[in-house]
mmCIF file with all atom_site columns, C-alpha atoms and ligand atoms in Angstrom:
data_model
loop_
_atom_site.group_PDB
_atom_site.id
_atom_site.type_symbol
_atom_site.label_atom_id
_atom_site.label_alt_id
_atom_site.label_comp_id
_atom_site.label_asym_id
_atom_site.label_entity_id
_atom_site.label_seq_id
_atom_site.pdbx_PDB_ins_code
_atom_site.Cartn_x
_atom_site.Cartn_y
_atom_site.Cartn_z
_atom_site.occupancy
_atom_site.B_iso_or_equiv
_atom_site.pdbx_formal_charge
_atom_site.auth_seq_id
_atom_site.auth_comp_id
_atom_site.auth_asym_id
_atom_site.auth_atom_id
_atom_site.pdbx_PDB_model_num
ATOM   1   C  CA  . MET K 1 1   ? 109.691 98.373  92.620  1.00 50.00 ? 60  MET K CA  1
ATOM   2   C  CA  . ALA K 1 2   ? 113.295 99.255  95.492  1.00 54.00 ? 61  ALA K CA  1
ATOM   3   C  CA  . ASN K 1 3   ? 113.103 101.475 97.245  1.00 63.00 ? 62  ASN K CA  1
ATOM   4   C  CA  . ALA K 1 4   ? 116.030 103.098 95.745  1.00 67.00 ? 63  ALA K CA  1
ATOM   5   C  CA  . ALA K 1 5   ? 112.959 103.271 92.575  1.00 84.00 ? 64  ALA K CA  1
ATOM   6   C  CA  . GLU K 1 6   ? 111.137 104.848 94.276  1.00 92.00 ? 65  GLU K CA  1
ATOM   7   C  CA  . TRP K 1 7   ? 113.126 107.608 95.383  1.00 97.00 ? 66  TRP K CA  1
ATOM   8   C  CA  . LYS K 1 8   ? 116.020 109.363 94.315  1.00 96.00 ? 67  LYS K CA  1
ATOM   9   C  CA  . LYS K 1 9   ? 117.973 111.802 96.357  1.00 96.00 ? 68  LYS K CA  1
ATOM   10  C  CA  . GLY K 1 10  ? 114.454 112.011 99.014  1.00 98.00 ? 69  GLY K CA  1
ATOM   11  C  CA  . TRP K 1 11  ? 112.692 112.877 95.100  1.00 98.00 ? 70  TRP K CA  1
ATOM   12  C  CA  . ARG K 1 12  ? 109.458 111.147 94.870  1.00 98.00 ? 71  ARG K CA  1
ATOM   13  C  CA  . ARG K 1 13  ? 109.646 109.043 91.079  1.00 96.00 ? 72  ARG K CA  1
ATOM   14  C  CA  . GLY K 1 14  ? 106.443 109.444 89.632  1.00 95.00 ? 73  GLY K CA  1
ATOM   15  C  CA  . ALA K 1 15  ? 105.307 112.316 91.551  1.00 98.00 ? 74  ALA K CA  1
ATOM   16  C  CA  . ARG K 1 16  ? 105.348 115.347 88.546  1.00 98.00 ? 75  ARG K CA  1
ATOM   17  C  CA  . TRP K 1 17  ? 108.316 117.277 90.253  1.00 98.00 ? 76  TRP K CA  1
ATOM   18  C  CA  . CYS K 1 18  ? 107.688 121.667 90.799  1.00 98.00 ? 77  CYS K CA  1
ATOM   19  C  CA  . PRO K 1 19  ? 110.712 122.670 92.495  1.00 98.00 ? 78  PRO K CA  1
ATOM   20  C  CA  . SER K 1 20  ? 110.727 125.292 95.573  1.00 98.00 ? 79  SER K CA  1
ATOM   21  C  CA  . PRO K 1 21  ? 112.784 127.097 96.908  1.00 98.00 ? 80  PRO K CA  1
ATOM   22  C  CA  . ASN K 1 22  ? 111.637 127.764 99.836  1.00 98.00 ? 81  ASN K CA  1
ATOM   23  C  CA  . PHE K 1 23  ? 113.355 125.606 102.063 1.00 98.00 ? 82  PHE K CA  1
ATOM   24  C  CA  . GLY K 1 24  ? 116.107 124.324 104.302 1.00 98.00 ? 83  GLY K CA  1
ATOM   25  C  CA  . PRO K 1 25  ? 118.508 122.006 105.830 1.00 98.00 ? 84  PRO K CA  1
ATOM   26  C  CA  . ARG K 1 26  ? 116.357 119.660 108.261 1.00 98.00 ? 85  ARG K CA  1
ATOM   27  C  CA  . PRO K 1 27  ? 119.320 119.515 111.907 1.00 98.00 ? 86  PRO K CA  1
ATOM   28  C  CA  . ALA K 1 28  ? 121.916 117.343 111.256 1.00 96.00 ? 87  ALA K CA  1
ATOM   29  C  CA  . GLY K 1 29  ? 120.955 114.187 112.383 1.00 94.00 ? 88  GLY K CA  1
ATOM   30  C  CA  . THR K 1 30  ? 116.735 114.444 112.343 1.00 96.00 ? 89  THR K CA  1
ATOM   31  C  CA  . ASP K 1 31  ? 114.997 110.878 111.618 1.00 96.00 ? 90  ASP K CA  1
ATOM   32  C  CA  . VAL K 1 32  ? 112.482 112.330 109.522 1.00 98.00 ? 91  VAL K CA  1
ATOM   33  C  CA  . SER K 1 33  ? 109.915 110.218 111.749 1.00 97.00 ? 92  SER K CA  1
ATOM   34  C  CA  . LEU K 1 34  ? 106.450 112.566 111.120 1.00 98.00 ? 93  LEU K CA  1
ATOM   35  C  CA  . ALA K 1 35  ? 103.698 112.594 108.351 1.00 98.00 ? 94  ALA K CA  1
ATOM   36  C  CA  . ILE K 1 36  ? 101.324 115.688 108.062 1.00 98.00 ? 95  ILE K CA  1
ATOM   37  C  CA  . LEU K 1 37  ? 98.755  116.460 106.055 1.00 98.00 ? 96  LEU K CA  1
ATOM   38  C  CA  . HIS K 1 38  ? 97.130  119.830 105.859 1.00 98.00 ? 97  HIS K CA  1
ATOM   39  C  CA  . SER K 1 39  ? 94.244  121.112 102.545 1.00 98.00 ? 98  SER K CA  1
ATOM   40  C  CA  . ILE K 1 40  ? 94.777  123.740 100.875 1.00 98.00 ? 99  ILE K CA  1
ATOM   41  C  CA  . SER K 1 41  ? 92.538  126.200 97.648  1.00 98.00 ? 100 SER K CA  1
ATOM   42  C  CA  . LEU K 1 42  ? 93.550  128.854 96.249  1.00 97.00 ? 101 LEU K CA  1
ATOM   43  C  CA  . PRO K 1 43  ? 91.455  130.548 96.939  1.00 96.00 ? 102 PRO K CA  1
ATOM   44  C  CA  . PRO K 1 44  ? 89.737  128.761 99.360  1.00 96.00 ? 103 PRO K CA  1
ATOM   45  C  CA  . GLY K 1 45  ? 87.045  126.529 98.297  1.00 96.00 ? 104 GLY K CA  1
ATOM   46  C  CA  . VAL K 1 46  ? 88.343  127.272 94.432  1.00 96.00 ? 105 VAL K CA  1
ATOM   47  C  CA  . TYR K 1 47  ? 89.560  123.598 93.079  1.00 97.00 ? 106 TYR K CA  1
ATOM   48  C  CA  . GLY K 1 48  ? 92.150  123.458 89.461  1.00 96.00 ? 107 GLY K CA  1
ATOM   49  C  CA  . GLY K 1 49  ? 94.061  126.523 88.476  1.00 94.00 ? 108 GLY K CA  1
ATOM   50  C  CA  . ASP K 1 50  ? 97.852  126.927 88.986  1.00 96.00 ? 109 ASP K CA  1
ATOM   51  C  CA  . ALA K 1 51  ? 97.862  129.091 92.717  1.00 97.00 ? 110 ALA K CA  1
ATOM   52  C  CA  . ILE K 1 52  ? 98.559  126.419 95.053  1.00 98.00 ? 111 ILE K CA  1
ATOM   53  C  CA  . GLU K 1 53  ? 101.338 126.133 92.820  1.00 98.00 ? 112 GLU K CA  1
ATOM   54  C  CA  . ARG K 1 54  ? 102.766 129.417 92.203  1.00 98.00 ? 113 ARG K CA  1
ATOM   55  C  CA  . LEU K 1 55  ? 102.338 130.166 95.771  1.00 98.00 ? 114 LEU K CA  1
ATOM   56  C  CA  . PHE K 1 56  ? 105.191 127.140 97.313  1.00 98.00 ? 115 PHE K CA  1
ATOM   57  C  CA  . THR K 1 57  ? 108.115 129.002 94.403  1.00 98.00 ? 116 THR K CA  1
ATOM   58  C  CA  . ASN K 1 58  ? 106.985 131.974 94.890  1.00 97.00 ? 117 ASN K CA  1
ATOM   59  C  CA  . ARG K 1 59  ? 105.974 132.944 92.369  1.00 97.00 ? 118 ARG K CA  1
ATOM   60  C  CA  . LEU K 1 60  ? 101.721 134.106 92.817  1.00 97.00 ? 119 LEU K CA  1
ATOM   61  C  CA  . ASP K 1 61  ? 100.271 137.157 91.979  1.00 96.00 ? 120 ASP K CA  1
ATOM   62  C  CA  . TRP K 1 62  ? 99.088  138.720 95.267  1.00 96.00 ? 121 TRP K CA  1
ATOM   63  C  CA  . ASP K 1 63  ? 96.495  140.620 92.810  1.00 96.00 ? 122 ASP K CA  1
ATOM   64  C  CA  . ALA K 1 64  ? 95.157  138.741 90.655  1.00 95.00 ? 123 ALA K CA  1
ATOM   65  C  CA  . HIS K 1 65  ? 92.513  137.796 93.722  1.00 96.00 ? 124 HIS K CA  1
ATOM   66  C  CA  . PRO K 1 66  ? 91.528  139.720 96.590  1.00 96.00 ? 125 PRO K CA  1
ATOM   67  C  CA  . TYR K 1 67  ? 91.698  137.031 99.138  1.00 96.00 ? 126 TYR K CA  1
ATOM   68  C  CA  . PHE K 1 68  ? 95.550  136.725 98.130  1.00 97.00 ? 127 PHE K CA  1
ATOM   69  C  CA  . GLN K 1 69  ? 96.240  139.954 100.602 1.00 95.00 ? 128 GLN K CA  1
ATOM   70  C  CA  . GLN K 1 70  ? 96.012  138.357 103.007 1.00 95.00 ? 129 GLN K CA  1
ATOM   71  C  CA  . ILE K 1 71  ? 98.796  135.499 102.113 1.00 95.00 ? 130 ILE K CA  1
ATOM   72  C  CA  . ARG K 1 72  ? 100.982 138.323 100.065 1.00 95.00 ? 131 ARG K CA  1
ATOM   73  C  CA  . GLY K 1 73  ? 104.307 137.610 100.568 1.00 96.00 ? 132 GLY K CA  1
ATOM   74  C  CA  . MET K 1 74  ? 104.199 134.332 102.761 1.00 95.00 ? 133 MET K CA  1
ATOM   75  C  CA  . GLN K 1 75  ? 107.435 131.724 101.454 1.00 96.00 ? 134 GLN K CA  1
ATOM   76  C  CA  . VAL K 1 76  ? 105.867 128.734 102.068 1.00 97.00 ? 135 VAL K CA  1
ATOM   77  C  CA  . SER K 1 77  ? 106.253 125.436 101.335 1.00 98.00 ? 136 SER K CA  1
ATOM   78  C  CA  . SER K 1 78  ? 105.020 121.507 101.718 1.00 98.00 ? 137 SER K CA  1
ATOM   79  C  CA  . HIS K 1 79  ? 107.034 118.695 100.386 1.00 98.00 ? 138 HIS K CA  1
ATOM   80  C  CA  . PHE K 1 80  ? 103.823 117.819 98.726  1.00 99.00 ? 139 PHE K CA  1
ATOM   81  C  CA  . LEU K 1 81  ? 100.401 118.412 96.852  1.00 98.00 ? 140 LEU K CA  1
ATOM   82  C  CA  . ILE K 1 82  ? 97.437  115.495 96.656  1.00 98.00 ? 141 ILE K CA  1
ATOM   83  C  CA  . ARG K 1 83  ? 95.116  117.310 93.550  1.00 98.00 ? 142 ARG K CA  1
ATOM   84  C  CA  . ARG K 1 84  ? 91.989  116.860 93.170  1.00 98.00 ? 143 ARG K CA  1
ATOM   85  C  CA  . ASP K 1 85  ? 92.468  113.656 91.175  1.00 98.00 ? 144 ASP K CA  1
ATOM   86  C  CA  . GLY K 1 86  ? 94.970  111.863 92.720  1.00 98.00 ? 145 GLY K CA  1
ATOM   87  C  CA  . GLU K 1 87  ? 97.657  113.319 91.243  1.00 98.00 ? 146 GLU K CA  1
ATOM   88  C  CA  . LEU K 1 88  ? 101.125 114.103 93.432  1.00 98.00 ? 147 LEU K CA  1
ATOM   89  C  CA  . VAL K 1 89  ? 102.819 117.433 92.545  1.00 98.00 ? 148 VAL K CA  1
ATOM   90  C  CA  . GLN K 1 90  ? 106.175 117.490 95.077  1.00 98.00 ? 149 GLN K CA  1
ATOM   91  C  CA  . PHE K 1 91  ? 108.275 120.830 95.644  1.00 98.00 ? 150 PHE K CA  1
ATOM   92  C  CA  . VAL K 1 92  ? 110.365 119.707 98.711  1.00 98.00 ? 151 VAL K CA  1
ATOM   93  C  CA  . SER K 1 93  ? 113.175 116.862 97.928  1.00 98.00 ? 152 SER K CA  1
ATOM   94  C  CA  . CYS K 1 94  ? 112.080 115.079 102.171 1.00 98.00 ? 153 CYS K CA  1
ATOM   95  C  CA  . ASP K 1 95  ? 116.018 114.844 102.270 1.00 98.00 ? 154 ASP K CA  1
ATOM   96  C  CA  . ASP K 1 96  ? 115.371 118.399 103.213 1.00 98.00 ? 155 ASP K CA  1
ATOM   97  C  CA  . ARG K 1 97  ? 112.952 120.675 105.384 1.00 98.00 ? 156 ARG K CA  1
ATOM   98  C  CA  . ALA K 1 98  ? 110.406 122.180 103.910 1.00 98.00 ? 157 ALA K CA  1
ATOM   99  C  CA  . TRP K 1 99  ? 107.673 124.768 105.702 1.00 98.00 ? 158 TRP K CA  1
ATOM   100 C  CA  . HIS K 1 100 ? 104.634 123.958 106.563 1.00 98.00 ? 159 HIS K CA  1
ATOM   101 C  CA  . ALA K 1 101 ? 104.010 123.437 109.824 1.00 98.00 ? 160 ALA K CA  1
ATOM   102 C  CA  . GLY K 1 102 ? 105.031 126.568 111.997 1.00 97.00 ? 161 GLY K CA  1
ATOM   103 C  CA  . VAL K 1 103 ? 105.017 126.854 114.710 1.00 97.00 ? 162 VAL K CA  1
ATOM   104 C  CA  . SER K 1 104 ? 104.165 123.008 116.351 1.00 97.00 ? 163 SER K CA  1
ATOM   105 C  CA  . SER K 1 105 ? 104.767 120.387 118.429 1.00 96.00 ? 164 SER K CA  1
ATOM   106 C  CA  . TRP K 1 106 ? 104.348 116.691 118.650 1.00 95.00 ? 165 TRP K CA  1
ATOM   107 C  CA  . CYS K 1 107 ? 104.073 114.358 122.111 1.00 92.00 ? 166 CYS K CA  1
ATOM   108 C  CA  . GLY K 1 108 ? 106.146 117.182 123.470 1.00 92.00 ? 167 GLY K CA  1
ATOM   109 C  CA  . ARG K 1 109 ? 109.373 117.700 120.402 1.00 95.00 ? 168 ARG K CA  1
ATOM   110 C  CA  . ASP K 1 110 ? 108.219 121.331 118.958 1.00 97.00 ? 169 ASP K CA  1
ATOM   111 C  CA  . ASN K 1 111 ? 109.384 122.242 115.704 1.00 98.00 ? 170 ASN K CA  1
ATOM   112 C  CA  . CYS K 1 112 ? 107.889 119.748 112.651 1.00 98.00 ? 171 CYS K CA  1
ATOM   113 C  CA  . ASN K 1 113 ? 109.366 121.249 110.660 1.00 98.00 ? 172 ASN K CA  1
ATOM   114 C  CA  . ASP K 1 114 ? 112.614 119.673 111.439 1.00 98.00 ? 173 ASP K CA  1
ATOM   115 C  CA  . TYR K 1 115 ? 111.844 116.207 111.373 1.00 98.00 ? 174 TYR K CA  1
ATOM   116 C  CA  . SER K 1 116 ? 107.957 115.686 109.480 1.00 98.00 ? 175 SER K CA  1
ATOM   117 C  CA  . ILE K 1 117 ? 107.296 114.792 105.987 1.00 98.00 ? 176 ILE K CA  1
ATOM   118 C  CA  . GLY K 1 118 ? 104.327 117.713 105.224 1.00 98.00 ? 177 GLY K CA  1
ATOM   119 C  CA  . ILE K 1 119 ? 101.114 116.387 103.059 1.00 98.00 ? 178 ILE K CA  1
ATOM   120 C  CA  . GLU K 1 120 ? 98.752  119.227 101.679 1.00 98.00 ? 179 GLU K CA  1
ATOM   121 C  CA  . LEU K 1 121 ? 95.171  117.723 100.045 1.00 98.00 ? 180 LEU K CA  1
ATOM   122 C  CA  . GLU K 1 122 ? 93.861  120.561 98.311  1.00 98.00 ? 181 GLU K CA  1
ATOM   123 C  CA  . GLY K 1 123 ? 91.180  121.154 99.557  1.00 98.00 ? 182 GLY K CA  1
ATOM   124 C  CA  . LEU K 1 124 ? 88.824  122.824 101.797 1.00 96.00 ? 183 LEU K CA  1
ATOM   125 C  CA  . GLU K 1 125 ? 88.410  122.032 106.407 1.00 93.00 ? 184 GLU K CA  1
ATOM   126 C  CA  . GLY K 1 126 ? 85.122  120.480 106.162 1.00 92.00 ? 185 GLY K CA  1
ATOM   127 C  CA  . GLU K 1 127 ? 84.934  120.280 102.905 1.00 96.00 ? 186 GLU K CA  1
ATOM   128 C  CA  . ALA K 1 128 ? 85.357  116.139 102.426 1.00 98.00 ? 187 ALA K CA  1
ATOM   129 C  CA  . PHE K 1 129 ? 88.113  114.840 100.051 1.00 98.00 ? 188 PHE K CA  1
ATOM   130 C  CA  . GLU K 1 130 ? 88.313  112.498 97.245  1.00 98.00 ? 189 GLU K CA  1
ATOM   131 C  CA  . ALA K 1 131 ? 89.133  108.588 96.226  1.00 98.00 ? 190 ALA K CA  1
ATOM   132 C  CA  . PRO K 1 132 ? 91.382  108.645 94.403  1.00 98.00 ? 191 PRO K CA  1
ATOM   133 C  CA  . GLN K 1 133 ? 93.132  111.818 96.441  1.00 98.00 ? 192 GLN K CA  1
ATOM   134 C  CA  . TYR K 1 134 ? 93.134  108.784 99.669  1.00 98.00 ? 193 TYR K CA  1
ATOM   135 C  CA  . LYS K 1 135 ? 94.079  106.262 96.923  1.00 98.00 ? 194 LYS K CA  1
ATOM   136 C  CA  . ALA K 1 136 ? 97.816  108.965 96.021  1.00 98.00 ? 195 ALA K CA  1
ATOM   137 C  CA  . LEU K 1 137 ? 98.169  109.268 99.479  1.00 98.00 ? 196 LEU K CA  1
ATOM   138 C  CA  . ALA K 1 138 ? 97.910  106.502 101.100 1.00 98.00 ? 197 ALA K CA  1
ATOM   139 C  CA  . GLN K 1 139 ? 100.305 104.841 98.145  1.00 97.00 ? 198 GLN K CA  1
ATOM   140 C  CA  . LEU K 1 140 ? 102.948 107.758 99.283  1.00 98.00 ? 199 LEU K CA  1
ATOM   141 C  CA  . LEU K 1 141 ? 102.262 107.021 103.027 1.00 98.00 ? 200 LEU K CA  1
ATOM   142 C  CA  . ARG K 1 142 ? 103.251 103.757 102.105 1.00 97.00 ? 201 ARG K CA  1
ATOM   143 C  CA  . ALA K 1 143 ? 106.763 104.493 100.073 1.00 97.00 ? 202 ALA K CA  1
ATOM   144 C  CA  . ILE K 1 144 ? 107.942 107.354 102.507 1.00 98.00 ? 203 ILE K CA  1
ATOM   145 C  CA  . ALA K 1 145 ? 107.884 104.989 105.678 1.00 97.00 ? 204 ALA K CA  1
ATOM   146 C  CA  . LYS K 1 146 ? 109.629 102.073 103.218 1.00 96.00 ? 205 LYS K CA  1
ATOM   147 C  CA  . ARG K 1 147 ? 112.400 105.040 103.251 1.00 96.00 ? 206 ARG K CA  1
ATOM   148 C  CA  . TRP K 1 148 ? 112.244 107.226 106.855 1.00 97.00 ? 207 TRP K CA  1
ATOM   149 C  CA  . PRO K 1 149 ? 111.098 105.920 110.324 1.00 97.00 ? 208 PRO K CA  1
ATOM   150 C  CA  . ILE K 1 150 ? 107.478 107.458 110.260 1.00 97.00 ? 209 ILE K CA  1
ATOM   151 C  CA  . ARG K 1 151 ? 105.708 106.705 113.277 1.00 95.00 ? 210 ARG K CA  1
ATOM   152 C  CA  . ALA K 1 152 ? 102.109 109.258 113.304 1.00 96.00 ? 211 ALA K CA  1
ATOM   153 C  CA  . VAL K 1 153 ? 100.566 110.736 110.478 1.00 98.00 ? 212 VAL K CA  1
ATOM   154 C  CA  . VAL K 1 154 ? 98.634  113.659 112.501 1.00 98.00 ? 213 VAL K CA  1
ATOM   155 C  CA  . GLY K 1 155 ? 97.228  116.749 110.537 1.00 98.00 ? 214 GLY K CA  1
ATOM   156 C  CA  . HIS K 1 156 ? 98.135  120.496 110.672 1.00 98.00 ? 215 HIS K CA  1
ATOM   157 C  CA  . GLU K 1 157 ? 95.399  120.826 113.620 1.00 97.00 ? 216 GLU K CA  1
ATOM   158 C  CA  . HIS K 1 158 ? 97.003  118.117 115.554 1.00 96.00 ? 217 HIS K CA  1
ATOM   159 C  CA  . VAL K 1 159 ? 99.999  120.062 115.523 1.00 96.00 ? 218 VAL K CA  1
ATOM   160 C  CA  . ALA K 1 160 ? 99.724  123.037 116.443 1.00 96.00 ? 219 ALA K CA  1
ATOM   161 C  CA  . PRO K 1 161 ? 95.688  123.428 118.175 1.00 95.00 ? 220 PRO K CA  1
ATOM   162 C  CA  . GLY K 1 162 ? 93.527  126.743 118.244 1.00 95.00 ? 221 GLY K CA  1
ATOM   163 C  CA  . ARG K 1 163 ? 95.859  128.208 115.784 1.00 97.00 ? 222 ARG K CA  1
ATOM   164 C  CA  . LYS K 1 164 ? 94.673  125.595 112.642 1.00 97.00 ? 223 LYS K CA  1
ATOM   165 C  CA  . ILE K 1 165 ? 91.919  122.918 111.839 1.00 97.00 ? 224 ILE K CA  1
ATOM   166 C  CA  . ASP K 1 166 ? 93.094  121.380 108.811 1.00 97.00 ? 225 ASP K CA  1
ATOM   167 C  CA  . PRO K 1 167 ? 92.726  119.243 107.040 1.00 98.00 ? 226 PRO K CA  1
ATOM   168 C  CA  . GLY K 1 168 ? 89.575  119.350 109.634 1.00 96.00 ? 227 GLY K CA  1
ATOM   169 C  CA  . PRO K 1 169 ? 86.421  117.001 110.026 1.00 96.00 ? 228 PRO K CA  1
ATOM   170 C  CA  . GLY K 1 170 ? 85.942  116.741 106.670 1.00 97.00 ? 229 GLY K CA  1
ATOM   171 C  CA  . PHE K 1 171 ? 89.345  113.969 106.641 1.00 97.00 ? 230 PHE K CA  1
ATOM   172 C  CA  . ASP K 1 172 ? 88.729  110.471 106.884 1.00 97.00 ? 231 ASP K CA  1
ATOM   173 C  CA  . TRP K 1 173 ? 91.233  108.903 109.039 1.00 96.00 ? 232 TRP K CA  1
ATOM   174 C  CA  . ALA K 1 174 ? 89.456  106.010 109.598 1.00 94.00 ? 233 ALA K CA  1
ATOM   175 C  CA  . ALA K 1 175 ? 89.837  105.157 106.146 1.00 96.00 ? 234 ALA K CA  1
ATOM   176 C  CA  . LEU K 1 176 ? 92.815  106.086 105.457 1.00 97.00 ? 235 LEU K CA  1
ATOM   177 C  CA  . GLN K 1 177 ? 93.406  104.175 108.898 1.00 95.00 ? 236 GLN K CA  1
ATOM   178 C  CA  . ALA K 1 178 ? 91.855  100.929 107.208 1.00 95.00 ? 237 ALA K CA  1
ATOM   179 C  CA  . ALA K 1 179 ? 94.202  101.592 103.523 1.00 95.00 ? 238 ALA K CA  1
ATOM   180 C  CA  . LEU K 1 180 ? 97.119  101.467 105.233 1.00 96.00 ? 239 LEU K CA  1
ATOM   181 C  CA  . ARG K 1 181 ? 96.572  98.903  107.921 1.00 95.00 ? 240 ARG K CA  1
ATOM   182 C  CA  . TRP K 1 182 ? 99.382  100.925 110.451 1.00 95.00 ? 241 TRP K CA  1
ATOM   183 C  CA  . PRO K 1 183 ? 98.617  100.418 114.022 1.00 93.00 ? 242 PRO K CA  1
ATOM   184 C  CA  . ALA K 1 184 ? 95.800  102.922 115.558 1.00 91.00 ? 243 ALA K CA  1
ATOM   185 C  CA  . VAL K 1 185 ? 99.330  104.709 117.786 1.00 91.00 ? 244 VAL K CA  1
ATOM   186 C  CA  . SER K 1 186 ? 100.550 105.442 114.548 1.00 94.00 ? 245 SER K CA  1
ATOM   187 C  CA  . PHE K 1 187 ? 97.429  107.551 113.575 1.00 95.00 ? 246 PHE K CA  1
ATOM   188 C  CA  . PRO K 1 188 ? 95.964  110.934 115.672 1.00 91.00 ? 247 PRO K CA  1
ATOM   189 C  CA  . PRO K 1 189 ? 92.800  110.000 118.786 1.00 72.00 ? 248 PRO K CA  1
ATOM   190 C  CA  . ILE K 1 190 ? 89.454  109.287 116.360 1.00 51.00 ? 249 ILE K CA  1
ATOM   191 C  CA  . ALA K 1 191 ? 86.821  110.759 116.824 1.00 40.00 ? 250 ALA K CA  1
HETATM 192 ZN ZN1 . ZN  L 2 .   ? 98.262  123.143 106.932 1.00 63.17 ? 313 ZN  L ZN1 1
#
């Protein structure tokens, strides 16, 4: 499938589009060169349901669960979410800047949101991820790398060390590298 058919103004065809208001323009002339992996579940450790989509679209009922008090009022987003069954959901065009990394730095370059694409995996730090998620992730990263000059894929924990721990030790970086066959320099150091 040609690039033009895979993307429409930064939106991935075949993904379920769930537009978020939480985004802004990337700085002019930005090279989108980094993919950042996250894990998320709401409440933590509970899979399924629509709380993540509600959070990213500012429609979460903060009173629906005690945990939501801790994140009350947060306005965040990512470009993508990959659910446990491998379903791909997109919230923000990859041409725009999503709000997923916060204070962050990669290879001496700050503000990773400016130049990265954020991918949330439904999961919990320390727990394993599902085979359909790895399959969907590898497919997505291949398509992204054909369209934008991606140089590396790393975890939130690598661009915000000491502050963030996702996707965590349950994520199999070696499996992702084997699936993509990208050079080792494209991945964080594998323990
Ligand atoms: Zn994260």
